[in-house]
Coordinates of C-alpha atoms in Angstrom, one line a residue:
Chain G
M1 CA 108.3 148.0 -2.4
S2 CA 106.7 145.0 -0.8
E3 CA 103.4 145.3 1.0
A4 CA 103.8 146.2 4.7
L5 CA 103.3 143.6 7.3
D6 CA 100.0 143.3 9.2
V7 CA 101.7 143.1 12.6
D8 CA 98.5 142.7 14.5
A9 CA 97.6 139.6 12.5
I10 CA 101.1 138.3 13.0
R11 CA 101.0 138.9 16.7
A12 CA 97.9 136.9 16.9
D13 CA 99.8 133.9 15.6
F14 CA 102.1 134.0 18.6
P15 CA 100.3 132.8 21.8
I16 CA 103.0 134.1 24.1
L17 CA 102.5 137.7 23.0
A18 CA 99.2 137.7 24.9
E19 CA 101.0 137.3 28.1
T20 CA 101.3 140.1 30.6
V21 CA 104.3 140.9 32.8
H22 CA 103.9 143.0 35.9
D23 CA 100.5 144.0 34.5
H24 CA 101.9 145.3 31.3
R25 CA 101.6 143.7 27.9
L26 CA 104.7 141.8 26.8
V27 CA 107.1 143.9 24.8
F28 CA 109.5 141.3 23.6
L29 CA 112.7 142.9 22.3
D30 CA 115.1 140.0 22.7
S31 CA 114.6 137.9 19.5
A32 CA 118.3 138.1 18.8
A33 CA 118.8 135.8 21.8
S34 CA 115.8 133.6 21.1
S35 CA 112.6 134.3 19.1
Q36 CA 109.0 133.3 20.0
R37 CA 107.1 130.6 18.3
P38 CA 103.9 130.8 16.2
R39 CA 101.0 128.5 16.8
A40 CA 101.8 126.8 13.5
V41 CA 105.1 125.5 14.8
L42 CA 103.5 124.2 18.0
D43 CA 100.8 122.6 15.9
A44 CA 103.3 120.9 13.6
E45 CA 105.2 119.4 16.5
E46 CA 102.0 118.3 18.2
H47 CA 100.7 116.7 15.0
Y48 CA 103.9 114.9 14.5
V49 CA 104.0 113.6 18.1
T50 CA 100.3 112.6 18.1
T51 CA 100.3 110.9 14.6
S52 CA 103.7 110.0 13.5
H53 CA 106.4 109.6 16.1
A54 CA 108.8 106.7 16.1
N55 CA 112.6 106.6 15.7
V56 CA 113.8 107.5 12.3
H57 CA 115.8 105.4 9.8
R58 CA 115.3 102.4 12.1
A59 CA 112.2 100.3 11.5
A60 CA 109.8 99.1 8.8
Y61 CA 106.5 99.8 10.4
T62 CA 104.2 102.6 9.3
L63 CA 104.9 105.1 12.1
A64 CA 108.7 104.8 11.6
E65 CA 108.1 105.5 7.9
R66 CA 106.0 108.5 8.7
A67 CA 108.6 109.8 11.1
T68 CA 111.4 109.3 8.6
L69 CA 109.4 111.0 5.9
A70 CA 108.6 113.9 8.2
M71 CA 112.2 114.4 9.0
E72 CA 113.5 114.1 5.4
S73 CA 110.7 116.4 4.2
A74 CA 111.9 118.9 6.7
R75 CA 115.5 118.6 5.5
R76 CA 114.3 119.3 1.9
R77 CA 112.3 122.4 2.9
I78 CA 115.1 123.8 5.1
A79 CA 117.6 123.2 2.3
R80 CA 115.4 125.1 -0.1
F81 CA 115.0 127.9 2.4
V82 CA 118.7 128.6 2.4
G83 CA 119.1 128.1 -1.4
A84 CA 120.7 124.7 -1.2
T85 CA 119.9 122.4 -4.1
D86 CA 121.0 119.2 -2.4
P87 CA 119.1 118.3 0.9
D88 CA 121.9 116.0 1.9
E89 CA 124.0 119.1 2.4
I90 CA 121.8 119.9 5.5
V91 CA 123.2 118.4 8.7
F92 CA 120.9 118.7 11.8
T93 CA 122.7 119.7 14.9
K94 CA 121.7 120.9 18.4
N95 CA 122.2 124.6 17.5
A96 CA 124.6 126.8 15.6
T97 CA 127.2 126.4 18.3
E98 CA 127.3 122.7 17.6
S99 CA 127.4 123.4 13.9
L100 CA 130.4 125.6 14.2
N101 CA 132.1 123.1 16.6
L102 CA 131.4 120.4 14.0
V103 CA 133.3 122.5 11.4
A104 CA 136.2 123.1 13.7
R105 CA 136.5 119.6 15.1
S106 CA 135.8 117.6 11.9
W107 CA 137.0 119.8 9.0
G108 CA 139.5 121.8 11.1
T109 CA 141.2 118.8 12.8
A110 CA 141.5 117.0 9.4
N111 CA 142.6 119.9 7.4
L112 CA 144.5 122.3 9.7
G113 CA 148.0 122.0 11.1
P114 CA 150.4 124.1 13.2
G115 CA 150.6 127.6 11.9
D116 CA 147.6 127.3 9.5
A117 CA 145.6 130.5 9.8
V118 CA 141.9 131.0 10.4
V119 CA 140.6 134.5 10.0
L120 CA 137.8 135.7 12.3
S121 CA 136.3 139.1 12.9
I122 CA 136.5 140.8 16.3
A123 CA 132.7 140.9 16.4
E124 CA 132.2 137.2 16.5
H125 CA 130.0 135.4 19.0
H126 CA 131.9 133.1 21.3
A127 CA 130.5 130.2 19.4
N128 CA 132.6 131.3 16.4
I129 CA 135.7 132.0 18.6
V130 CA 136.1 129.3 21.2
P131 CA 136.1 126.3 18.9
W132 CA 139.0 128.0 17.0
L133 CA 140.8 128.9 20.2
Q134 CA 140.5 125.2 21.1
L135 CA 142.2 124.3 17.8
A136 CA 144.8 127.0 18.5
E137 CA 145.5 125.2 21.8
S138 CA 145.4 121.6 20.5
I139 CA 147.1 121.9 17.1
G140 CA 148.6 125.3 17.1
I141 CA 146.5 127.1 14.4
E142 CA 147.0 130.8 14.1
L143 CA 144.0 133.1 14.6
R144 CA 143.9 136.4 12.7
W145 CA 141.3 139.1 13.6
I146 CA 139.5 141.6 11.3
P147 CA 139.3 144.7 13.5
L148 CA 136.4 147.0 14.2
G149 CA 136.3 150.4 12.5
D150 CA 135.3 153.7 14.1
D151 CA 131.9 153.5 12.4
G152 CA 130.8 150.2 14.1
R153 CA 131.5 148.3 10.9
L154 CA 134.4 145.9 10.3
D155 CA 137.6 147.6 9.2
L156 CA 138.3 145.7 6.0
S157 CA 141.3 147.9 4.9
G158 CA 143.8 145.1 5.7
I159 CA 141.6 142.2 4.6
D160 CA 143.8 140.9 1.8
E161 CA 146.8 140.7 4.1
L162 CA 144.7 138.9 6.7
L163 CA 143.5 136.4 4.1
D164 CA 146.9 135.9 2.5
G165 CA 147.8 132.2 3.0
A166 CA 144.8 131.6 5.3
A167 CA 142.9 128.3 5.3
L168 CA 139.5 129.6 6.4
L169 CA 137.5 132.8 6.9
S170 CA 134.9 132.2 9.5
I171 CA 132.7 135.2 9.9
T172 CA 129.3 136.4 11.2
A173 CA 126.7 137.4 8.6
M174 CA 125.4 139.9 11.2
S175 CA 126.9 141.0 14.5
N176 CA 124.6 140.1 17.4
V177 CA 125.9 143.1 19.3
L178 CA 126.2 145.8 16.8
G179 CA 123.8 144.8 14.1
T180 CA 126.5 145.3 11.6
I181 CA 126.1 143.3 8.4
P182 CA 129.5 142.7 6.8
P183 CA 129.7 142.3 3.0
V184 CA 130.0 138.5 3.3
A185 CA 129.6 137.7 -0.4
E186 CA 132.5 140.1 -1.2
L187 CA 134.6 138.8 1.6
A188 CA 133.9 135.2 0.4
E189 CA 135.1 136.1 -3.0
R190 CA 138.3 137.5 -1.7
A191 CA 138.8 134.6 0.6
H192 CA 138.3 132.1 -2.2
A193 CA 140.8 134.1 -4.4
A194 CA 143.3 133.8 -1.5
G195 CA 142.7 130.0 -1.4
A196 CA 140.7 130.0 1.9
L197 CA 137.3 128.4 2.5
V198 CA 134.4 130.4 4.0
C199 CA 132.3 129.5 7.0
V200 CA 129.4 131.8 7.8
D201 CA 127.8 132.1 11.2
A202 CA 124.3 133.0 9.9
C203 CA 122.4 132.8 13.2
Q204 CA 121.4 136.4 13.0
S205 CA 120.8 136.6 9.2
V206 CA 118.9 133.4 8.2
P207 CA 115.8 134.4 10.4
H208 CA 115.6 137.9 9.0
S209 CA 116.5 137.9 5.3
V210 CA 116.6 135.8 2.2
T211 CA 119.6 133.4 2.4
D212 CA 121.2 131.9 -0.7
V213 CA 124.3 129.8 0.2
T214 CA 125.5 130.0 -3.5
A215 CA 125.1 133.7 -3.8
I216 CA 126.9 134.3 -0.5
G217 CA 129.7 132.0 -1.7
A218 CA 129.7 130.1 1.6
D219 CA 131.4 126.7 2.0
F220 CA 129.8 126.2 5.5
L221 CA 126.8 128.0 7.0
A222 CA 125.5 127.6 10.5
F223 CA 122.2 128.7 12.0
S224 CA 119.9 127.9 15.0
G225 CA 116.2 127.0 14.9
H226 CA 115.2 128.9 18.0
K227 CA 116.2 132.3 16.5
M228 CA 113.9 131.9 13.5
C229 CA 110.5 131.1 15.2
G230 CA 111.5 127.4 15.5
P231 CA 112.1 125.2 18.6
T232 CA 115.2 125.1 20.8
G233 CA 117.4 122.0 20.5
V234 CA 117.7 122.0 16.7
G235 CA 120.3 123.8 14.6
V236 CA 121.7 123.4 11.1
L237 CA 125.0 123.1 9.4
W238 CA 124.8 123.5 5.7
A239 CA 128.1 122.5 3.9
R240 CA 129.1 121.8 0.4
R241 CA 128.7 118.1 -0.3
D242 CA 132.2 117.5 -1.5
L243 CA 133.5 119.0 1.8
L244 CA 131.2 117.0 3.9
E245 CA 132.1 113.8 2.1
A246 CA 135.8 114.4 2.8
M247 CA 135.3 115.2 6.5
P248 CA 135.7 112.6 9.2
P249 CA 132.8 112.0 11.5
F250 CA 132.2 114.3 14.5
L251 CA 130.3 112.4 17.2
G252 CA 130.2 108.6 17.0
G253 CA 127.3 106.4 17.7
G254 CA 124.1 104.9 16.2
G255 CA 122.7 106.3 13.1
M256 CA 126.0 107.6 11.8
I257 CA 127.5 104.2 10.7
L258 CA 127.2 101.9 7.8
D259 CA 129.0 99.1 9.6
V260 CA 130.6 98.5 13.0
R261 CA 133.1 95.7 13.7
T262 CA 135.2 94.9 16.8
D263 CA 138.2 96.4 15.0
G264 CA 136.6 99.5 13.5
F265 CA 133.6 101.1 11.8
T266 CA 132.5 102.4 8.4
P267 CA 130.6 105.7 8.6
A268 CA 127.3 106.3 6.9
A269 CA 126.9 108.5 3.9
V270 CA 126.4 112.3 4.4
P271 CA 124.5 113.9 6.1
H272 CA 123.8 110.9 8.4
Q273 CA 127.5 110.5 9.2
F274 CA 127.2 113.7 11.2
E275 CA 124.0 112.9 12.9
A276 CA 124.9 110.4 15.6
G277 CA 122.1 109.2 17.9
T278 CA 118.4 109.8 17.7
P279 CA 118.0 113.3 16.3
P280 CA 115.5 115.9 17.7
I281 CA 112.8 114.8 15.3
S282 CA 109.9 116.8 16.6
E283 CA 112.0 119.9 16.8
I284 CA 113.2 119.3 13.2
V285 CA 109.5 119.1 12.2
G286 CA 108.8 122.3 14.1
L287 CA 111.7 124.0 12.4
A288 CA 110.4 123.1 9.0
A289 CA 107.0 124.6 10.1
A290 CA 108.8 127.7 11.1
V291 CA 110.4 127.9 7.7
D292 CA 107.0 127.5 6.1
Y293 CA 105.6 130.2 8.3
L294 CA 108.4 132.7 7.5
E295 CA 108.0 131.9 3.8
S296 CA 104.3 132.5 4.0
V297 CA 104.9 136.0 5.5
G298 CA 107.9 136.6 3.1
L299 CA 111.5 137.1 4.1
E300 CA 111.7 140.3 2.0
R301 CA 108.8 141.8 3.8
I302 CA 110.2 140.8 7.2
H303 CA 113.5 142.3 6.3
A304 CA 111.9 145.6 5.1
H305 CA 109.7 145.7 8.2
E306 CA 112.7 145.3 10.5
A307 CA 114.6 148.0 8.6
E308 CA 111.8 150.4 9.1
L309 CA 111.8 149.7 12.9
T310 CA 115.5 150.2 13.0
A311 CA 115.2 153.5 11.2
Y312 CA 112.4 154.5 13.6
A313 CA 114.5 153.6 16.7
L314 CA 117.7 155.3 15.3
R315 CA 115.6 158.4 14.7
T316 CA 113.3 158.6 17.8
L317 CA 115.5 157.4 20.6
P318 CA 118.5 159.8 20.1
D319 CA 115.9 162.6 19.7
R320 CA 114.3 161.8 22.9
F321 CA 117.3 161.0 25.1
G322 CA 120.2 163.0 23.6
D323 CA 123.5 162.4 25.4
D324 CA 121.9 160.0 27.9
L325 CA 121.7 157.4 25.1
R326 CA 125.0 156.0 23.7
L327 CA 124.5 153.7 20.7
F328 CA 127.1 151.1 19.8
G329 CA 127.3 150.1 16.1
P330 CA 126.4 151.9 12.9
T331 CA 124.2 154.9 13.4
D332 CA 122.5 154.6 10.0
T333 CA 120.4 151.8 8.6
E334 CA 122.8 150.9 5.8
H335 CA 123.9 147.2 6.0
R336 CA 122.5 147.0 9.5
G337 CA 120.1 144.5 11.0
G338 CA 117.2 144.9 13.5
L339 CA 118.8 145.5 16.8
I340 CA 120.4 148.3 18.8
S341 CA 123.0 148.0 21.6
F342 CA 123.2 150.9 23.9
A343 CA 124.3 152.4 27.2
F344 CA 121.9 154.6 29.0
A345 CA 122.3 157.4 31.5
D346 CA 125.1 155.7 33.5
I347 CA 122.7 153.0 34.5
H348 CA 124.3 149.6 34.4
P349 CA 122.6 147.4 31.7
H350 CA 121.6 144.8 34.3
D351 CA 119.9 147.4 36.4
L352 CA 118.3 149.0 33.3
S353 CA 117.0 145.6 32.2
Q354 CA 115.5 145.0 35.6
V355 CA 113.6 148.3 35.5
L356 CA 112.4 147.8 32.0
D357 CA 111.1 144.4 33.0
Q358 CA 108.7 146.2 35.4
H359 CA 107.1 147.6 32.2
G360 CA 107.0 144.3 30.4
V361 CA 109.9 145.3 28.2
C362 CA 112.4 142.5 27.6
V363 CA 115.9 143.6 26.6
R364 CA 119.1 141.7 27.0
P365 CA 121.9 143.1 29.2
G366 CA 125.4 141.7 29.3
H367 CA 128.3 140.9 27.0
H368 CA 126.1 139.0 24.5
C369 CA 128.7 136.2 24.3
A370 CA 131.1 138.6 22.5
K371 CA 133.7 139.5 25.1
P372 CA 136.5 140.3 22.6
L373 CA 134.2 142.8 21.0
M374 CA 133.1 144.3 24.4
R375 CA 136.8 144.8 25.2
V376 CA 137.2 146.8 22.0
L377 CA 134.1 148.8 22.8
G378 CA 135.6 149.5 26.2
V379 CA 132.5 148.3 28.1
G380 CA 131.7 145.3 30.2
A381 CA 128.1 145.1 29.1
T382 CA 125.5 146.8 26.9
A383 CA 121.7 146.6 26.8
R384 CA 120.4 145.2 23.5
A385 CA 116.9 145.6 22.1
S386 CA 116.2 143.4 19.0
W387 CA 113.1 143.1 16.9
Y388 CA 111.4 140.7 14.6
L389 CA 108.3 140.4 12.5
Y390 CA 106.0 140.6 15.5
N391 CA 107.3 143.9 16.8
D392 CA 106.1 147.3 15.8
T393 CA 106.8 151.0 16.5
D394 CA 104.6 150.8 19.6
D395 CA 107.2 148.4 21.1
I396 CA 109.9 150.9 20.5
D397 CA 107.8 153.6 22.0
A398 CA 107.2 151.3 25.0
L399 CA 111.0 150.8 25.3
A400 CA 111.4 154.6 25.2
D401 CA 108.8 155.2 27.9
A402 CA 110.4 152.5 30.1
L403 CA 113.8 154.1 29.6
D404 CA 112.3 157.4 30.8
D405 CA 111.1 155.7 33.9
A406 CA 114.4 154.1 34.5
R407 CA 116.1 157.5 34.3
R408 CA 113.6 158.8 36.9
F409 CA 114.0 155.8 39.1
F410 CA 117.7 156.0 39.4
A411 CA 117.7 159.8 39.1
I412 CA 121.5 159.9 38.6
Chain M
M1 CA 107.2 149.7 41.2
S2 CA 107.1 148.3 44.7
G3 CA 109.1 145.2 43.9
L4 CA 111.9 147.3 42.5
E5 CA 112.1 149.4 45.6
D6 CA 112.8 146.3 47.6
L7 CA 115.7 145.6 45.3
Y8 CA 117.1 149.0 45.0
R9 CA 117.0 150.3 48.5
E10 CA 118.5 153.8 49.0
I11 CA 121.5 152.5 50.9
I12 CA 122.3 150.2 47.9
L13 CA 122.2 153.1 45.5
D14 CA 124.3 155.1 47.9
H15 CA 127.0 152.5 47.9
Y16 CA 126.8 152.2 44.1
R17 CA 127.2 155.9 43.6
S18 CA 129.8 156.4 46.3
P19 CA 131.6 153.1 46.7
R20 CA 133.7 152.6 49.8
N21 CA 137.3 151.4 49.7
R22 CA 137.4 151.8 45.9
G23 CA 140.8 151.4 44.3
E24 CA 143.9 149.3 44.3
L25 CA 146.7 148.3 46.7
P26 CA 150.3 147.6 45.7
V27 CA 150.9 143.9 45.0
P28 CA 152.7 142.6 46.9
P29 CA 152.3 143.0 49.8
A30 CA 148.6 142.9 48.9
I31 CA 147.0 139.9 47.2
R32 CA 144.9 140.7 44.1
T33 CA 142.0 138.4 43.3
E34 CA 139.6 138.7 40.5
G35 CA 136.0 137.4 40.5
L36 CA 134.0 137.1 37.3
N37 CA 130.4 136.4 36.6
P38 CA 130.6 134.6 33.3
L39 CA 126.9 135.1 32.7
C40 CA 126.9 138.9 32.6
G41 CA 130.6 139.9 32.6
D42 CA 130.5 141.7 35.9
E43 CA 133.9 141.7 37.6
I44 CA 135.1 142.4 41.1
V45 CA 138.8 142.7 42.0
V46 CA 139.6 142.4 45.7
Y47 CA 143.0 143.7 46.9
L48 CA 143.6 142.2 50.3
E49 CA 146.3 143.1 52.8
L50 CA 146.7 140.9 56.0
D51 CA 148.9 141.6 58.9
D52 CA 150.3 138.1 58.9
P53 CA 148.8 135.6 56.5
S54 CA 150.4 132.7 58.5
K55 CA 148.0 133.4 61.3
G56 CA 145.2 131.9 59.2
D57 CA 141.8 132.9 60.5
D58 CA 143.4 135.0 63.2
A59 CA 145.1 137.3 60.7
T60 CA 143.7 140.8 60.6
I61 CA 142.5 142.5 57.4
T62 CA 144.7 145.6 57.6
D63 CA 143.5 147.0 54.3
L64 CA 141.1 146.1 51.5
R65 CA 140.3 147.8 48.2
I66 CA 137.7 147.0 45.6
G67 CA 138.1 147.3 41.8
G68 CA 136.1 146.1 38.8
Q69 CA 132.9 147.0 37.2
G70 CA 129.3 145.8 37.1
C71 CA 125.8 146.5 38.1
S72 CA 124.6 148.3 41.2
I73 CA 123.9 145.1 43.1
S74 CA 127.4 143.6 42.6
Q75 CA 129.2 146.8 43.2
S76 CA 127.2 147.9 46.2
S77 CA 127.4 144.5 47.8
A78 CA 131.2 144.6 47.4
S79 CA 131.4 148.1 48.8
M80 CA 129.3 147.2 51.9
M81 CA 131.4 144.0 52.3
S82 CA 134.7 146.1 52.3
A83 CA 133.3 148.4 54.9
A84 CA 132.1 145.6 57.1
V85 CA 135.3 143.4 57.2
K86 CA 138.1 145.9 57.0
G87 CA 140.1 145.9 60.3
H88 CA 138.6 142.6 61.4
T89 CA 140.0 139.1 61.4
V90 CA 139.8 136.7 58.5
G91 CA 137.8 134.3 60.7
A92 CA 135.2 137.0 61.5
A93 CA 135.0 137.9 57.8
R94 CA 134.5 134.3 56.9
H95 CA 131.7 134.0 59.3
L96 CA 130.0 137.2 58.0
T97 CA 130.4 135.8 54.5
K98 CA 128.5 132.7 55.6
A99 CA 125.8 134.7 57.2
F100 CA 125.5 136.9 54.1
K101 CA 125.4 134.0 51.7
S102 CA 122.9 132.2 53.8
M103 CA 120.7 135.3 53.5
M104 CA 121.1 134.8 49.7
S105 CA 121.3 131.0 49.6
I106 CA 117.7 129.9 49.4
H107 CA 117.8 130.7 45.7
E108 CA 121.5 130.5 45.0
G109 CA 121.3 126.7 45.5
E110 CA 118.5 126.5 43.0
L111 CA 120.6 128.5 40.5
G112 CA 123.4 126.0 40.7
G113 CA 125.5 128.1 43.1
D114 CA 127.8 126.4 45.5
G115 CA 126.0 126.9 48.8
S116 CA 128.2 124.0 49.9
E117 CA 129.9 125.1 53.1
S118 CA 127.3 125.8 55.7
E119 CA 126.9 126.3 59.4
A120 CA 123.3 126.8 58.9
D121 CA 120.6 126.0 61.4
D122 CA 117.5 123.9 60.6
D123 CA 116.1 126.8 58.6
G124 CA 119.3 127.2 56.6
V125 CA 120.0 130.6 58.3
V126 CA 123.5 131.4 59.6
A127 CA 123.4 134.0 62.4
P128 CA 125.9 136.8 62.1
G129 CA 128.9 136.3 64.5
E130 CA 130.9 139.2 65.9
L131 CA 130.3 141.3 62.8
P132 CA 126.7 142.4 62.3
L133 CA 125.1 142.4 58.8
G134 CA 124.2 146.1 59.3
D135 CA 123.7 147.8 56.0
L136 CA 124.0 144.5 54.3
D137 CA 120.6 143.6 55.5
A138 CA 119.4 146.0 52.7
L139 CA 120.4 143.4 50.2
K140 CA 118.0 140.8 51.3
G141 CA 115.4 142.1 48.8
V142 CA 117.7 140.6 46.2
V143 CA 116.4 137.1 47.0
K144 CA 113.1 138.1 45.3
F145 CA 115.1 138.5 42.1
P146 CA 116.8 135.1 41.8
V147 CA 118.9 135.9 38.8
R148 CA 120.5 138.8 40.6
I149 CA 121.7 136.7 43.6
K150 CA 124.9 135.9 41.7
C151 CA 125.5 139.7 41.5
A152 CA 125.2 140.1 45.2
T153 CA 127.5 137.2 46.1
L154 CA 130.2 137.9 43.5
G155 CA 132.3 140.1 45.8
W156 CA 132.0 137.7 48.7
N157 CA 133.1 134.7 46.7
T158 CA 136.0 136.8 45.5
L159 CA 137.0 137.7 49.1
L160 CA 136.9 134.0 50.1
Q161 CA 139.1 133.2 47.1
G162 CA 141.4 136.0 48.2
F163 CA 141.7 134.4 51.7
D164 CA 142.6 131.1 50.0
D165 CA 145.2 132.9 47.8
A166 CA 146.7 134.6 50.8
G167 CA 147.0 131.4 52.7
G168 CA 148.3 129.5 49.7

């Protein structure tokens, strides 16, 4: 058992957590949408901007060299963070959405034809659905869906039939609505056995647990900086080098070419081939600082801490609210991440979120960019509370107190 | 929670709990129009029956039903809208829509809403015409909560789309 987190010390690292909202301390329970940033990330970006900024891979002067070194050092640290041995397998994007679009547009367009099947789960975020729907429209690929079981986990009983003859399994490593953690490594093994490649939407898992692309068996893995204490505007696609080298460029422009003539162009080597235009350099530096920060706290400890909070929430909230609280997703902590989606006392999630805000409690209402899943759940929206290393049981108690007040306020 | 009480006035909660003109109408003769808020998933379905769509703005709204699901603001606003415009002409309903949206428009424009068509005066306010705002006035507290303005205007935008569909 790893040593428990010193949450007070961690909270002190995050300037925004000193904010008050409506005269209440900030109870930030929406890290699944976007996490907060520690001082170390802001400092790293400021240091880069005030000492090193110039365009990367462009000039011979000292600043340009510092900038390039900062970015390439970040690439190495981020590669190591997800268990990749080759930094050139890290492609910087705008966010995980762009990473997944890159896979669909570049790999998908080059490798898929009419009738080729891509297997998705019904619990995917729109970012891992719409790019494939676009390919269904443009080249006629077939989409197959892993259904949801009664227990809030994926129903994998028909997985071998779904994978039979498929070209790709593209699946979330953790549902952003249900918290469900599918057995991605096992699914990857089955997908590979069926001759399919595996793309993992790791947005909700990379920030919260140790990631090892080799152990997972991923061929592509996408994640966003802003959900892991890093800046907005930077995301990552990790992909096997041999796949990247065989893929056509995605966006065209400066930085991604070796040569340009009036009659054509030669793309640069990977990963630069996929990084057209000036990259978000200071954000990349900030993301590497976030990685350093998370490693200094320890991903195992963060994961264990969140699991404790999940267990606390799953124990205390149903006790306190009984039938007024309807939880979506698994009701035990097994293979389940640090969030709960719920309906409460017939109060619409938007109205609920509005009342909770009066208590400084930030929860996300809505469809969470997972409308196909919401249709299966039979609701238009849920409220979602998600936690991270800077949350503690006081935050969950604050949520509960605010829920009590919402019930009083609407008195339905 | 004084701010909240501006948003959730009793009349709003009353329309939310007991929505007026809730249901469906047979299509045809009614026109069915669906309005979605892509940000939050709220939906309003307007079933609209006109005496004679060819009369344009002079056509009378002989019946109107509201379906869909969403938060108290979107559903109560649509409920109040249905009560206000039923039995009146399309032209009068259009004018009331403008008056209502102008009450909401200060922030809707900033949020990237349309706010395009306008018969506003210098202060950007459209006076109600033959139809009074009545209960709808209770929704003006919504402007203090800019992200909820889209909830309040969803039903009205759907109604306008319904008029266009009917005239199509």
